[in-house]
Amino acid sequence: PLAEHRLRASPLARRVAEQLGVDLAAVAGSGPGGAIARADVEHAAAALAPTPPAVPATPPAPPPTPPAAPAGEPGDRALAMRQAIGALMARSKREIPHYYLQTQIDMSRALAWLGDENLQRPIAERLLSSALLLSAVARAVAATPALNGFWVDEAFRPAEGVHLGVATSLRGGGLVAPALHDADRKTLDELMAGLRDLVTRARAGRLRGSEMSDPTITVTNLGEQGVELVHGVIYPPQVALVGFGAVLERPWAADGMIGARLVVRIAGVCIDG
């Protein structure tokens, strides 16, 4: 029966639907066999501009725009999405004890290598510094599994893989953070190709449900916009987030000498306790 077909849903989708007050019977699934995924529930919630639940929900990134867009003008949909994001992330900030760390890293050698490497490549195959930063986060998280996983039922559950949620702004307003799967196992070329693909499909509304539902840690980079440091808000049930600022020339002391180096400031946010 159609009702049973529509009610095929993952446990995470059911939990998010309960938290957001979404009737699963009214949600069309985009998963295999019409199964309802978390992204489908979030899209329905954003379209209705729901009131946040009394219990902290899993405040994920807003969903991609599916082929069947909700009724209303584009401006109305963007406003509803922003309202839903704002309400959910405000609750995340209020309910979750955020613990902040920050440092800065000398990128001079890494960027010198990157410049030499790109000179040997065709323009279309050149790497961006973002690939280096994503690779560094993925490797660091793989070596520190306590930051790579989910806080569920009052306990930490480590993730099986390192799936970086890459924060991506949408042209019509809003933000998504789809997963770059198994990032710690990818080469720089694979990370660069994956990043370009995710950004392109996110802005075209063609993300897959799995890319929206299983990031294990989020990375946000506002360096291209000139921001020097960014402290993000954790996306539950994730337990950590990493924010990068712009790579800027700064005074740097090394071996008793002071000189100018290319430096990036990094902010880490994790659950306190």
CSV table of N, CA, C and O in Angstrom, one decimal, residues 1 6 42 60 80 153 166 174 181 259:
chain,number,residue,atom,x,y,z
A,1,PRO,N,0.8,-1.2,0.0
A,1,PRO,CA,0.0,0.0,0.0
A,1,PRO,C,0.9,1.2,0.0
A,1,PRO,O,2.0,1.2,0.5
A,6,ARG,N,5.4,4.9,1.9
A,6,ARG,CA,5.8,6.2,2.3
A,6,ARG,C,6.4,6.2,3.7
A,6,ARG,O,7.3,7.0,4.1
A,42,GLU,N,14.0,16.9,6.8
A,42,GLU,CA,14.5,18.2,7.0
A,42,GLU,C,13.9,19.2,6.0
A,42,GLU,O,13.6,20.3,6.3
A,60,PRO,N,20.7,19.7,11.7
A,60,PRO,CA,21.6,19.5,10.6
A,60,PRO,C,21.6,20.7,9.6
A,60,PRO,O,20.9,21.6,9.8
A,80,ALA,N,12.0,30.5,4.6
A,80,ALA,CA,11.6,29.4,5.5
A,80,ALA,C,12.8,28.5,5.9
A,80,ALA,O,13.0,28.1,7.1
A,153,ASP,N,22.0,9.2,22.8
A,153,ASP,CA,21.5,8.5,24.0
A,153,ASP,C,22.5,8.7,25.2
A,153,ASP,O,22.8,7.7,25.9
A,166,VAL,N,31.3,19.5,4.7
A,166,VAL,CA,32.0,20.7,4.2
A,166,VAL,C,30.9,21.8,4.1
A,166,VAL,O,30.0,21.7,3.2
A,174,GLY,N,21.0,30.3,2.6
A,174,GLY,CA,21.0,29.1,3.4
A,174,GLY,C,22.4,28.5,3.3
A,174,GLY,O,23.3,28.9,2.6
A,181,HIS,N,33.0,11.7,1.9
A,181,HIS,CA,33.2,10.4,2.5
A,181,HIS,C,34.6,9.9,2.5
A,181,HIS,O,35.3,10.1,1.5
A,259,GLY,N,60.4,36.8,11.2
A,259,GLY,CA,60.2,37.1,9.8
A,259,GLY,C,58.7,37.0,9.5
A,259,GLY,O,57.9,36.8,10.3
